[in-house]
Short mmCIF file of N, CA and C in Angstrom, two decimals:
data_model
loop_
_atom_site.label_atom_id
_atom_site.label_comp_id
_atom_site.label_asym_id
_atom_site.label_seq_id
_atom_site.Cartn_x
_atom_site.Cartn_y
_atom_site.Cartn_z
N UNK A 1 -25.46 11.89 13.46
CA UNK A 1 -26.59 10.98 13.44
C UNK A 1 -26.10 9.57 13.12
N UNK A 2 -26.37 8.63 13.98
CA UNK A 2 -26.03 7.14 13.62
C UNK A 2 -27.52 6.47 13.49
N UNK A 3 -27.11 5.90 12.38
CA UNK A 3 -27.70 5.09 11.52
C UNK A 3 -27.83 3.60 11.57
N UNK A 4 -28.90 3.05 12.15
CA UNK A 4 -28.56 1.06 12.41
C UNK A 4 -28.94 1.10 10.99
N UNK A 5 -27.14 0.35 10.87
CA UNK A 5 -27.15 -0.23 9.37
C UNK A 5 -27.61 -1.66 9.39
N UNK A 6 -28.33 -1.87 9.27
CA UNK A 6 -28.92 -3.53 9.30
C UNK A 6 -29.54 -3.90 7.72
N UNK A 7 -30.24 -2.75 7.31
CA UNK A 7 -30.36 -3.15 6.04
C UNK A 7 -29.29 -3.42 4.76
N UNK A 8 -29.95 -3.45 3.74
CA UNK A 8 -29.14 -3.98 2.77
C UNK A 8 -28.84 -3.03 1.85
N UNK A 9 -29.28 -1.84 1.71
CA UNK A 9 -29.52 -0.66 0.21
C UNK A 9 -27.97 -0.43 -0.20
N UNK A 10 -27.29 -0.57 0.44
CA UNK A 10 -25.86 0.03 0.22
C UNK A 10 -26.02 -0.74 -1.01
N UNK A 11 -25.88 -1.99 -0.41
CA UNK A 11 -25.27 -2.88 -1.28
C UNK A 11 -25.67 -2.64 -2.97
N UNK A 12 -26.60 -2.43 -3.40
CA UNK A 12 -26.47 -2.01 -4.63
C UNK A 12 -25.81 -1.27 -5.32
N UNK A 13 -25.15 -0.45 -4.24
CA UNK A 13 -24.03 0.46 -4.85
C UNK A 13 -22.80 -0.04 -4.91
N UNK A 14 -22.14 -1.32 -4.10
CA UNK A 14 -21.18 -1.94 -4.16
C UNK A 14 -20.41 -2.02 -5.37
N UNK A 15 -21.53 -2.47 -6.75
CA UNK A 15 -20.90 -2.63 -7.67
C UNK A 15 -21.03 -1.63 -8.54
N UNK A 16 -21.67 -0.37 -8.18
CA UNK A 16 -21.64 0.61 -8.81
C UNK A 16 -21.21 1.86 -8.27
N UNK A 17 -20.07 1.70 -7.32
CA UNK A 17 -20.21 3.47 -7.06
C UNK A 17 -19.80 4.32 -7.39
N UNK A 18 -20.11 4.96 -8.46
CA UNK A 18 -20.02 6.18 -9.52
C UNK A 18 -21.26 6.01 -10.16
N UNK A 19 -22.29 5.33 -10.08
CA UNK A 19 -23.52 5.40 -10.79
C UNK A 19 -24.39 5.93 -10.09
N UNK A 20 -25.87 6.39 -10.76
CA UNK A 20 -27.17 6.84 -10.06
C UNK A 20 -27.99 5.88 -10.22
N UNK A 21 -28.49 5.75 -8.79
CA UNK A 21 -29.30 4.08 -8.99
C UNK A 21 -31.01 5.18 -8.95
N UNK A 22 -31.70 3.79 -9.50
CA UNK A 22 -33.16 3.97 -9.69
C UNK A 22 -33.79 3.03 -8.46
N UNK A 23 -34.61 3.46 -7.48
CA UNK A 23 -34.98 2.77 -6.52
C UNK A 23 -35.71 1.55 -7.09
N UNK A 24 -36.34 1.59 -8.14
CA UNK A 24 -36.41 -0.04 -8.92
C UNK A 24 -35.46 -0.78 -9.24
N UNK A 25 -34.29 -0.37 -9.41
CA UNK A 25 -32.90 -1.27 -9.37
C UNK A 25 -32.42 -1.72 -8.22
N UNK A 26 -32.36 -0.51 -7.40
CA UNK A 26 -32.01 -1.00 -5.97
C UNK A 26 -32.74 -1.84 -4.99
N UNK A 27 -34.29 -1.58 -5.32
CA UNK A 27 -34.96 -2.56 -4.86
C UNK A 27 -34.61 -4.20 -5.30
N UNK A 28 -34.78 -4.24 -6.46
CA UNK A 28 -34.73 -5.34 -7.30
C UNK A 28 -33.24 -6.31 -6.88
N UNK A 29 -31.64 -5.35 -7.05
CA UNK A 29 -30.68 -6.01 -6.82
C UNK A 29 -30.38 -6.43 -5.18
N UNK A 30 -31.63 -6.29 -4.79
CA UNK A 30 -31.12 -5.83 -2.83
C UNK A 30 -32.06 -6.73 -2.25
N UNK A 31 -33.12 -7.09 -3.29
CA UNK A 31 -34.10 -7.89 -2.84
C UNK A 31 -35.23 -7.58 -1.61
N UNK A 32 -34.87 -5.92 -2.03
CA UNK A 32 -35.88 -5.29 -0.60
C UNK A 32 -36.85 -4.64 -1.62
N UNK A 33 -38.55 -4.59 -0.55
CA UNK A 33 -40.04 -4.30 -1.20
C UNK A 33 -39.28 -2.50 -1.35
N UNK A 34 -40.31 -2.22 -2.80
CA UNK A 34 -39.75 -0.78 -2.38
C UNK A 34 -39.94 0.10 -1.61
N UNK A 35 -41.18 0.24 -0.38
CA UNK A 35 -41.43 0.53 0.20
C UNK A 35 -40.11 1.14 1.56
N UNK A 36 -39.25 -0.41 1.60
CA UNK A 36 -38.50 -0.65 2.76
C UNK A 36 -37.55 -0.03 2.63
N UNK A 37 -37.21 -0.39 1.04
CA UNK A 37 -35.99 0.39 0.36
C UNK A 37 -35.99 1.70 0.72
N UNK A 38 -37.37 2.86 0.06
CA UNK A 38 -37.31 3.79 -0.17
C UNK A 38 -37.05 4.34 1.17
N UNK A 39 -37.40 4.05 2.74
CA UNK A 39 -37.58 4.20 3.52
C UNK A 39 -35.93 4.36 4.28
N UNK A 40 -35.18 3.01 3.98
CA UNK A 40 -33.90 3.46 4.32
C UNK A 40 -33.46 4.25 3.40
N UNK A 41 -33.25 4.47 2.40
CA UNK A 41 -32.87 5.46 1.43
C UNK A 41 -33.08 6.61 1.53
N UNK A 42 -33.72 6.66 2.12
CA UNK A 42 -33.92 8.63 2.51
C UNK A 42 -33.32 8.52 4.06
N UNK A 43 -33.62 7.98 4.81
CA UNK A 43 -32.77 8.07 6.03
C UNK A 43 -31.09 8.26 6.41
N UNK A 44 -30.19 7.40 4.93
CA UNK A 44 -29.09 7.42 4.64
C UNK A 44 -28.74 8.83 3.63
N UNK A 45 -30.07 9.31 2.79
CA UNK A 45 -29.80 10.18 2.31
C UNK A 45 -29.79 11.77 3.37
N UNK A 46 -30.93 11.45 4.41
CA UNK A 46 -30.83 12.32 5.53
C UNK A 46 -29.65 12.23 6.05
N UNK A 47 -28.98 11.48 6.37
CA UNK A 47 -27.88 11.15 7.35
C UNK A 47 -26.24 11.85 6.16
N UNK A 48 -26.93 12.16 4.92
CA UNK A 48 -25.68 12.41 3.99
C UNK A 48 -24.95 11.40 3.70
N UNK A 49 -25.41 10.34 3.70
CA UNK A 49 -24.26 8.93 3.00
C UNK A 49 -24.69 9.51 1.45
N UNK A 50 -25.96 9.07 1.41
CA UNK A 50 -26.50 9.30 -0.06
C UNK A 50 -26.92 10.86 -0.95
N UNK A 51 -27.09 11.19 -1.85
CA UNK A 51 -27.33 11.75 -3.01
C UNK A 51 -28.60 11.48 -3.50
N UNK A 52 -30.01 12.71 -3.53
CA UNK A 52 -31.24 12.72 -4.16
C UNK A 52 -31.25 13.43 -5.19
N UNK A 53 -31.82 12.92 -6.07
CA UNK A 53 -32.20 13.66 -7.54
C UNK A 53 -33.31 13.55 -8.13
N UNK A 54 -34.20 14.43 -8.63
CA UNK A 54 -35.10 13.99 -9.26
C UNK A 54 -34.77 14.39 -10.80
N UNK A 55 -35.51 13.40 -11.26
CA UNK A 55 -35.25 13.46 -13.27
C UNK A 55 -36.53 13.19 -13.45
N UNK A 56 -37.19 14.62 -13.43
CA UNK A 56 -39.17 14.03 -13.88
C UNK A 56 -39.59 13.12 -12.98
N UNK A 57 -40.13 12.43 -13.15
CA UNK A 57 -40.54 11.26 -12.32
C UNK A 57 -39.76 10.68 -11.64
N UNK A 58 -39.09 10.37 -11.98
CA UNK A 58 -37.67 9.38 -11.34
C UNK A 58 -36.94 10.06 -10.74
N UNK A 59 -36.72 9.26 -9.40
CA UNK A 59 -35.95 9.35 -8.23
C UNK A 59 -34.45 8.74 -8.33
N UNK A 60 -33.56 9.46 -8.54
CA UNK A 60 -32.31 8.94 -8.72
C UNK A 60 -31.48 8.84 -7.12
N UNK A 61 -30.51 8.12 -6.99
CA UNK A 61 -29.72 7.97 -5.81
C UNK A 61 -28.50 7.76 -6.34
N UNK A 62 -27.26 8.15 -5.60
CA UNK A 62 -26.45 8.04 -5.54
C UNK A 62 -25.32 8.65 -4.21
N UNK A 63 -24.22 7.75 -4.14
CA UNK A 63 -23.14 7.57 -3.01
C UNK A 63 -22.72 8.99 -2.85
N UNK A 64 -22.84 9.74 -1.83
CA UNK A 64 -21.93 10.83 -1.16
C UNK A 64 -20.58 11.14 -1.12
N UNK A 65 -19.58 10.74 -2.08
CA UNK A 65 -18.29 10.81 -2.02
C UNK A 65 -17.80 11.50 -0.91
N UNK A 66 -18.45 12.46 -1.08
CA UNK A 66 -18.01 13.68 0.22
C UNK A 66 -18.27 13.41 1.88
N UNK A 67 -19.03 12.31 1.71
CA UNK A 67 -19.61 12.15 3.10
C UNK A 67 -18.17 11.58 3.80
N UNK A 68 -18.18 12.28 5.17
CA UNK A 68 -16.73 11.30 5.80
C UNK A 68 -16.83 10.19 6.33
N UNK A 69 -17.85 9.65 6.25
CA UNK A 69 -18.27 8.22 6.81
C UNK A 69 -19.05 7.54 5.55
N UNK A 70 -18.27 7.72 4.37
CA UNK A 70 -19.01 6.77 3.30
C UNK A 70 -18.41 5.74 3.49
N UNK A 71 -16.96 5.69 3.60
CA UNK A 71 -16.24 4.41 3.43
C UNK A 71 -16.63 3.64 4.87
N UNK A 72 -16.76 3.94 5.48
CA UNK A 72 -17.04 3.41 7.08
C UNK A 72 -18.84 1.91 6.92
N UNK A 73 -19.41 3.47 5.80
CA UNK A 73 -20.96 2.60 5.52
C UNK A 73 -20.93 1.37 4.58
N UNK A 74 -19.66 2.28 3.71
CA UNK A 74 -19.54 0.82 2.85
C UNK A 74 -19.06 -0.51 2.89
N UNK A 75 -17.94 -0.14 3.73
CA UNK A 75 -17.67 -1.37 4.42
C UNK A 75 -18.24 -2.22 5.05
N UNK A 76 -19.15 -1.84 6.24
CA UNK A 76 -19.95 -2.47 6.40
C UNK A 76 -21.13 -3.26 5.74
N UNK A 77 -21.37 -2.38 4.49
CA UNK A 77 -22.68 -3.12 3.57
C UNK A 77 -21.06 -4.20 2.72
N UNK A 78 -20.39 -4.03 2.40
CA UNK A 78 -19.33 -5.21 2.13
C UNK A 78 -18.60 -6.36 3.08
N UNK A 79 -18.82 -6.36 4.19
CA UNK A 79 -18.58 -7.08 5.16
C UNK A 79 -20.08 -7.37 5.52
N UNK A 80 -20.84 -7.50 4.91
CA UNK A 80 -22.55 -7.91 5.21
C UNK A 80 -22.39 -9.01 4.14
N UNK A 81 -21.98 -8.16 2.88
CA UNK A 81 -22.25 -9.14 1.04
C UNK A 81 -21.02 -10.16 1.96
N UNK A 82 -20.07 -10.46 2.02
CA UNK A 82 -18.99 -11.25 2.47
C UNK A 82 -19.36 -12.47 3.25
N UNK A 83 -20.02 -11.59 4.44
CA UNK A 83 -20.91 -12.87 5.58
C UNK A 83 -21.88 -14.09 4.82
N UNK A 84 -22.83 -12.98 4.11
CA UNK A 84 -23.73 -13.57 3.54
C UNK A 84 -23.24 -14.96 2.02
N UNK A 85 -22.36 -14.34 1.52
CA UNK A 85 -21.69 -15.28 0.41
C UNK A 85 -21.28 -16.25 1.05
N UNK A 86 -20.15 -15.96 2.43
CA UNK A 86 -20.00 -17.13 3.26
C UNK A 86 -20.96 -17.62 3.48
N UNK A 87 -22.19 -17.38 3.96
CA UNK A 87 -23.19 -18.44 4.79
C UNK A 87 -23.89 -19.02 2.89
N UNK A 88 -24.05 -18.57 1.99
CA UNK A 88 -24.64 -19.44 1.26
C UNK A 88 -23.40 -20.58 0.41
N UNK A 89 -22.26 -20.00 0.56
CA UNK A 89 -21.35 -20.47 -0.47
C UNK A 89 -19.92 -21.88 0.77
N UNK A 90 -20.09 -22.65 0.72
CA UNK A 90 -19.04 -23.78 1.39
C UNK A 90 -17.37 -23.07 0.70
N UNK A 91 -17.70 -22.72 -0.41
CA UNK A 91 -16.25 -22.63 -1.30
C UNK A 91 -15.76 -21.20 -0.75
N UNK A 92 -16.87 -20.19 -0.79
CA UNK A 92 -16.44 -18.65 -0.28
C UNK A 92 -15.78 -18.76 1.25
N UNK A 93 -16.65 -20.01 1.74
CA UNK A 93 -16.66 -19.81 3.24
C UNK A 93 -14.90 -20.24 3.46
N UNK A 94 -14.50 -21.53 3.10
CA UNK A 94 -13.23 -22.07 3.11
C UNK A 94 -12.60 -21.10 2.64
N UNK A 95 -12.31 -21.01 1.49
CA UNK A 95 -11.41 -19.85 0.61
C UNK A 95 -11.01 -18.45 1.96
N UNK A 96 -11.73 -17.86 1.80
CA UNK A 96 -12.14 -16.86 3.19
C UNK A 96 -11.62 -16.97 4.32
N UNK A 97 -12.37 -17.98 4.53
CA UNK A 97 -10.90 -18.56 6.20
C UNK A 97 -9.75 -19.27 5.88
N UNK A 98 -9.04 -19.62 4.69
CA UNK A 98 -8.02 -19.69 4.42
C UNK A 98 -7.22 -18.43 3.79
N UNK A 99 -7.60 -17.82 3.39
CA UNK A 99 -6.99 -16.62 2.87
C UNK A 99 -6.55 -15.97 4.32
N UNK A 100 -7.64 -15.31 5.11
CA UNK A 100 -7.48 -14.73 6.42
C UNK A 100 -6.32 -15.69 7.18
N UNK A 101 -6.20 -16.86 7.04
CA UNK A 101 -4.83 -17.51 7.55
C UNK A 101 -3.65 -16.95 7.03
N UNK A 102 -3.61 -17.63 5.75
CA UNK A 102 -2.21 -17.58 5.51
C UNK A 102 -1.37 -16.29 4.64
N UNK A 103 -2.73 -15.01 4.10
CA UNK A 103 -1.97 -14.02 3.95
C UNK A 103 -1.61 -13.10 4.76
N UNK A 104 -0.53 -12.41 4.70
CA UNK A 104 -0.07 -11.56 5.75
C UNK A 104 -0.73 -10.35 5.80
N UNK A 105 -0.48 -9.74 7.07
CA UNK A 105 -1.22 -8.61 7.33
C UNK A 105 -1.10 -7.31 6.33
N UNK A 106 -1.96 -6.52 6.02
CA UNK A 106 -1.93 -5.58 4.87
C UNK A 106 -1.97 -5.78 3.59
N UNK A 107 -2.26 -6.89 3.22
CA UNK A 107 -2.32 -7.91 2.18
C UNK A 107 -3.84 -7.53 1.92
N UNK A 108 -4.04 -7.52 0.17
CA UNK A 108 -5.67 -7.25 -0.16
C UNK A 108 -5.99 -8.53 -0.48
N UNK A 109 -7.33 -9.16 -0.32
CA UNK A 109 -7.76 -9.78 -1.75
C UNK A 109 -8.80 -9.79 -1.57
N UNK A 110 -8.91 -10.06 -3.51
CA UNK A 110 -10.10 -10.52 -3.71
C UNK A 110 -10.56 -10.94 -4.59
N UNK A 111 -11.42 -11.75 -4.54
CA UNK A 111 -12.38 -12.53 -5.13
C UNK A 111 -13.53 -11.63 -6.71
N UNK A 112 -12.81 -12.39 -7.60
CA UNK A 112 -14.07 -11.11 -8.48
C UNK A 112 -14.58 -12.52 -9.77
N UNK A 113 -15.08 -11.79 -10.75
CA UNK A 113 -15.90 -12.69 -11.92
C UNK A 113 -16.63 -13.70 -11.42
N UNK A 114 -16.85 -14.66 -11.80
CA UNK A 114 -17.73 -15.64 -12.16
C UNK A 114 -17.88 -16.32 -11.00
N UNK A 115 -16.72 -16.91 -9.95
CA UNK A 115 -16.90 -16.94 -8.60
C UNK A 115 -17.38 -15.95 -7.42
N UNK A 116 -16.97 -14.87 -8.12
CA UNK A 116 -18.07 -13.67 -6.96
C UNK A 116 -19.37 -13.83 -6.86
N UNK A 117 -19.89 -14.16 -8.01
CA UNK A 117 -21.50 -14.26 -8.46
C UNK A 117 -22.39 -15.49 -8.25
N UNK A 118 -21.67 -16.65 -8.48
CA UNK A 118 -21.72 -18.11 -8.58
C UNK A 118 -20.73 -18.98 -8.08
N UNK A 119 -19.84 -19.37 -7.02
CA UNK A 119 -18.66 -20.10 -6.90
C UNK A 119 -18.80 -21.37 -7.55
N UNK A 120 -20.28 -22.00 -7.03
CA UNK A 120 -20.31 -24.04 -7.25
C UNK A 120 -20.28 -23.63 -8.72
N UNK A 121 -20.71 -23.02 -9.42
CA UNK A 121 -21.40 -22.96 -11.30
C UNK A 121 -19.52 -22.62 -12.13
N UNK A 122 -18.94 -21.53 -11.12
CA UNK A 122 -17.99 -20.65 -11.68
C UNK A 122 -17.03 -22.24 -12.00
N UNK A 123 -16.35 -22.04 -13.21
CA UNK A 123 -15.03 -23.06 -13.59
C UNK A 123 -13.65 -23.22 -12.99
N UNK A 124 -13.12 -21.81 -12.42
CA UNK A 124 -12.46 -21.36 -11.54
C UNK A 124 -12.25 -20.29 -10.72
N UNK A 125 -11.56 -19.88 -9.81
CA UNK A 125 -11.61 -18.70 -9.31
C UNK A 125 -10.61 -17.71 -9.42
N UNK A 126 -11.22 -16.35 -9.58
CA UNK A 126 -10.26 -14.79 -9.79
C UNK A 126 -9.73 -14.84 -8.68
N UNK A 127 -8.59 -14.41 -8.48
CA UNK A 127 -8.57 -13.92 -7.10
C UNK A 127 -6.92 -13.09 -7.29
N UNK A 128 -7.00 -11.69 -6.95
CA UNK A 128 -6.14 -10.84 -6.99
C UNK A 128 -5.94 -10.51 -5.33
N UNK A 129 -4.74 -10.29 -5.43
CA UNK A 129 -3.91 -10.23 -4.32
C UNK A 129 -3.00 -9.29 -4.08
N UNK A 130 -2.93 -8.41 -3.27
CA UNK A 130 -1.62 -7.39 -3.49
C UNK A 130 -0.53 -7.50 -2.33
N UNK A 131 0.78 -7.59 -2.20
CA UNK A 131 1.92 -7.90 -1.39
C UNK A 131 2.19 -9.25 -1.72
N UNK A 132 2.53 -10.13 -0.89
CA UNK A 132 3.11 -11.47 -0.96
C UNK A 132 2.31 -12.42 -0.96
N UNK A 133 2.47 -13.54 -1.48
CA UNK A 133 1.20 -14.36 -1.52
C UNK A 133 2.40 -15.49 -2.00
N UNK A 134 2.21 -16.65 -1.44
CA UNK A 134 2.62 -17.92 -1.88
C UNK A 134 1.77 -18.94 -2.67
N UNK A 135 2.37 -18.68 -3.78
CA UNK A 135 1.90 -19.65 -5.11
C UNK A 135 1.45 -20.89 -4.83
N UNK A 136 2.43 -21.61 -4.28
CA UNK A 136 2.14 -22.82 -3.73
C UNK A 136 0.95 -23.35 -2.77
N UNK A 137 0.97 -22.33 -1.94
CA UNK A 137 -0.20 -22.81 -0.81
C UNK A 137 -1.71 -22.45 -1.45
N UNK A 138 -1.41 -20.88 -2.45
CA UNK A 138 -2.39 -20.83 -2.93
C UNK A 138 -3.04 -21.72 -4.08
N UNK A 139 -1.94 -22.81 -4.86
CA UNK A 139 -2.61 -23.96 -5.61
C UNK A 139 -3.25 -24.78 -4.73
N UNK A 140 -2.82 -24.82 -3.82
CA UNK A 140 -3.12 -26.30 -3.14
C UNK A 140 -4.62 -26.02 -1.82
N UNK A 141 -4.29 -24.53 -2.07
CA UNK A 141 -5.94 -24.17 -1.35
C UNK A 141 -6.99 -24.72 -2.94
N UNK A 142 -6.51 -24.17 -4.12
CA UNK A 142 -7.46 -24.39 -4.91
C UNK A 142 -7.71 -26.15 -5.39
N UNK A 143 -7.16 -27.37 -4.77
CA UNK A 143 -6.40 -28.17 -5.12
C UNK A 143 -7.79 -28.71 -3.78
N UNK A 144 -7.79 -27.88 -2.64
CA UNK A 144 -8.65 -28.29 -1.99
C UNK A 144 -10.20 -27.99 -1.98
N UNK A 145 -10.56 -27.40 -2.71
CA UNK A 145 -11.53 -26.44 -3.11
C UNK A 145 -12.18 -27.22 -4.23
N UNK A 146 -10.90 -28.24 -5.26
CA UNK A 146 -11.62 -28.33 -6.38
C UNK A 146 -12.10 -27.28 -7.30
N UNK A 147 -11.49 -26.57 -7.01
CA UNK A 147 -11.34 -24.93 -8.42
C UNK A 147 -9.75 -24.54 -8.92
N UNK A 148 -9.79 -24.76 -9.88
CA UNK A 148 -8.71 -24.06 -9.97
C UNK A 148 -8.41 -22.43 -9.47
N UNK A 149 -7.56 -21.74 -9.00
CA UNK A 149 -7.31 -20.25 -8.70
C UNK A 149 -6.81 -20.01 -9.97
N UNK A 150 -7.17 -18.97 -10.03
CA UNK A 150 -6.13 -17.75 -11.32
C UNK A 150 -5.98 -16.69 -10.65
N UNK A 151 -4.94 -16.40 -9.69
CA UNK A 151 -3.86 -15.77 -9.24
C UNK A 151 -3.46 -14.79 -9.81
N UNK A 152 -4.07 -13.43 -9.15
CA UNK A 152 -2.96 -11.99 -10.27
C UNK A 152 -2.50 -11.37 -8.60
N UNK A 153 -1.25 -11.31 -9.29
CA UNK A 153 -0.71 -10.83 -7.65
C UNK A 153 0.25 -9.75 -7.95
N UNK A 154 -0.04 -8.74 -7.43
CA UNK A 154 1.03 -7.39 -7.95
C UNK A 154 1.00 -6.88 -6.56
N UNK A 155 1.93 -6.12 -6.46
CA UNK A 155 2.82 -5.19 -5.45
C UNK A 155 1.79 -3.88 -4.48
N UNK A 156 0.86 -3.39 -5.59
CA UNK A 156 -0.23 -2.55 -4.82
C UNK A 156 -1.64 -2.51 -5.77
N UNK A 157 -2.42 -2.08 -5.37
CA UNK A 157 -3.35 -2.12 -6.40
C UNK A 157 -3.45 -0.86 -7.48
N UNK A 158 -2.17 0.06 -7.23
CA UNK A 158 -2.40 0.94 -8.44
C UNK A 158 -1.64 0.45 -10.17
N UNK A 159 -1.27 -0.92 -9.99
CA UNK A 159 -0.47 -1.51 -10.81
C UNK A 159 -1.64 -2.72 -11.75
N UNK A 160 -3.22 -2.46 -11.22
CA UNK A 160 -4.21 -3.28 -12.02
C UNK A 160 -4.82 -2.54 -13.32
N UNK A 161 -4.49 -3.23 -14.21
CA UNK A 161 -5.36 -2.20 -15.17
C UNK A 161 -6.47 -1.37 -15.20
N UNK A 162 -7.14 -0.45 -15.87
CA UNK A 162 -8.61 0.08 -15.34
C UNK A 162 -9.47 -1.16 -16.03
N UNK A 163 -9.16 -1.88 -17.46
CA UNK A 163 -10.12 -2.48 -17.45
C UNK A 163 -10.42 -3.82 -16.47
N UNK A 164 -9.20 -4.46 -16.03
CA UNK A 164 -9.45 -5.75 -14.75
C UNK A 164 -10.08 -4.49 -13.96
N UNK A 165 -9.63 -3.46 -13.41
CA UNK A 165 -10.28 -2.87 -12.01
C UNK A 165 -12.07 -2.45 -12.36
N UNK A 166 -12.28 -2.24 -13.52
CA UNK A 166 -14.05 -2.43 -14.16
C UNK A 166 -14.14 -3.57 -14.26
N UNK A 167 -13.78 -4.77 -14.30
CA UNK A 167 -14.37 -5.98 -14.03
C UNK A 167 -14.39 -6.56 -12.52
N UNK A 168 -13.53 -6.21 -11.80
CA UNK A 168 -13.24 -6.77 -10.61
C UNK A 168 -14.39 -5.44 -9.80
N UNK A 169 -14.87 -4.34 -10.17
CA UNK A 169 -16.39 -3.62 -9.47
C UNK A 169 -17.28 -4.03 -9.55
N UNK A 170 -17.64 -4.59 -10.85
CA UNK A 170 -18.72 -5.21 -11.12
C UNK A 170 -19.36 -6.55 -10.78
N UNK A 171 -18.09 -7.72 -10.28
CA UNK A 171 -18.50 -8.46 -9.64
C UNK A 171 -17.38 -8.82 -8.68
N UNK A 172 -17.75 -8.60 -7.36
CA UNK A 172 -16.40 -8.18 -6.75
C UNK A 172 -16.87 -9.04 -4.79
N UNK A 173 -15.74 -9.87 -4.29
CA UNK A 173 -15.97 -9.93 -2.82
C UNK A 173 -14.66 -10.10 -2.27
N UNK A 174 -14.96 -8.47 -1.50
CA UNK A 174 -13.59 -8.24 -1.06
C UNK A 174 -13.19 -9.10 0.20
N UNK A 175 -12.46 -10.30 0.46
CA UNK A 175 -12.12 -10.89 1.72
C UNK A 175 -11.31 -10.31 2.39
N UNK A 176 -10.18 -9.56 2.34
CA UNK A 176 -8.97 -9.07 2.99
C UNK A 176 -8.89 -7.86 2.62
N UNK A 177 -8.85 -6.46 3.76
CA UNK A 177 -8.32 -5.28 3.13
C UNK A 177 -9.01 -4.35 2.52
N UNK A 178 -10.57 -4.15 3.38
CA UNK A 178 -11.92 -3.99 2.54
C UNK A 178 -11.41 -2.68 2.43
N UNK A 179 -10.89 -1.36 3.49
CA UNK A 179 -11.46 -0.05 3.18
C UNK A 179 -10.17 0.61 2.27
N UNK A 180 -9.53 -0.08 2.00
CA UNK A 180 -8.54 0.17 1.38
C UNK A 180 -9.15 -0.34 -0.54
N UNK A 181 -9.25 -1.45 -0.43
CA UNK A 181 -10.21 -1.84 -1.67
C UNK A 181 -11.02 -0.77 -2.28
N UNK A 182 -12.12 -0.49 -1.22
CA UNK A 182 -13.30 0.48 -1.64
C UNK A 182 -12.25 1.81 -1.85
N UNK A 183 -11.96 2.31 -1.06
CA UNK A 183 -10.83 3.50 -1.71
C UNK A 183 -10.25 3.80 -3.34
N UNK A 184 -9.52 2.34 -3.59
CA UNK A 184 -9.63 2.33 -4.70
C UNK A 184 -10.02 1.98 -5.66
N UNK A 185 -11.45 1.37 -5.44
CA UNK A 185 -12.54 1.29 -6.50
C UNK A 185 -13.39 2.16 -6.99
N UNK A 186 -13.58 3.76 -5.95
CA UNK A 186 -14.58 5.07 -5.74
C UNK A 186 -13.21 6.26 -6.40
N UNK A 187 -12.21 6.11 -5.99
CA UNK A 187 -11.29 7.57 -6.17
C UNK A 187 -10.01 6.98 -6.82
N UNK A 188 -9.64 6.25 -6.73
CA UNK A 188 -8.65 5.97 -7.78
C UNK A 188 -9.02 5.23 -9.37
N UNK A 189 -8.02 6.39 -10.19
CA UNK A 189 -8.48 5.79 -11.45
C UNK A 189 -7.32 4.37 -12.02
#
């Protein structure tokens, strides 16, 4: 069964997936009536992306680990959050198409804290990187940006701590290297 992903519901799970969402959360963080919500939400839960529960009253949801096309859905609801940060954010948008330049192929990054959430407000920007990355070009992207970068750049991403990798879920925009990212934000500890 294929599913037009056009809506937004994933996305609340982006920064949570190991949690059970409450369709009042998901409504609320997704900015969809609950009506609309609830409506794709059972369709994705029909389709087996998602997880139904009831707790008394409350309707719990949560991500299908098991499903073989979770990472496929998520990506896409993360390459939606990405577009969209680009179209509201000048700084995401540059950053973004400079990153996609000058890092090399198989190369992750991303964007997390206070610039994931806010770029113009944020003081500077997170941005973790895995393989090669040049220091230099990456000051002088931030040099053009008017943000400073803070640069963590390691070899793969099983070398990030769990507590940076719980901060970098929680507010997180993956530019480079999404299904590999989500991989190890859902199953690696």
């Amino acid at each position: 069964m294929v599913i037009k992903v056009t809506n937004n519901v994933l996305q609340a799970f982006l920064t949570k997936p190991n949690e059970k969402l409450h369709l009042a959360e998901i409504s609320r963080r997704t900015k969809t009536p609950h009506p609309t919500a609830r409506q794709w939400l059972n369709k994705l839960e029909k389709a087996g992306v998602l997880r139904k529960e009831h707790k008394g009253r409350l309707t719990l949801y949560s991500l299908n680990l098991e499903s073989p096309n979770i990472i496929d859905y998520l990506t896409i609801a993360e390459k939606k959050e990405v577009i969209k940060k680009c179209e509201e954010s000048l700084i995401i948008k540059e950053l973004a198409s400079q990153l996609q330049k000058i890092l090399p192929e198989n190369t992750k990054a991303i964007v997390f804290g206070s610039a994931a959430e806010n770029p113009a407000k944020a003081e500077d920007i997170d941005l973790l990187i895995t393989g090669v990355a040049d220091e230099k070009e990456i000051k002088a992207l931030g040099k053009k940006l008017n943000k400073e970068i803070h640069l963590i750049n390691v070899k793969s991403l099983s070398q990030v701590t769990q507590a940076l990798k719980e901060e970098i879920i929680k507010k997180h925009i993956i530019i480079k290297g999404t299904e590999d990212a989500l991989r190890w934000m859902i199953w690696r500890a």
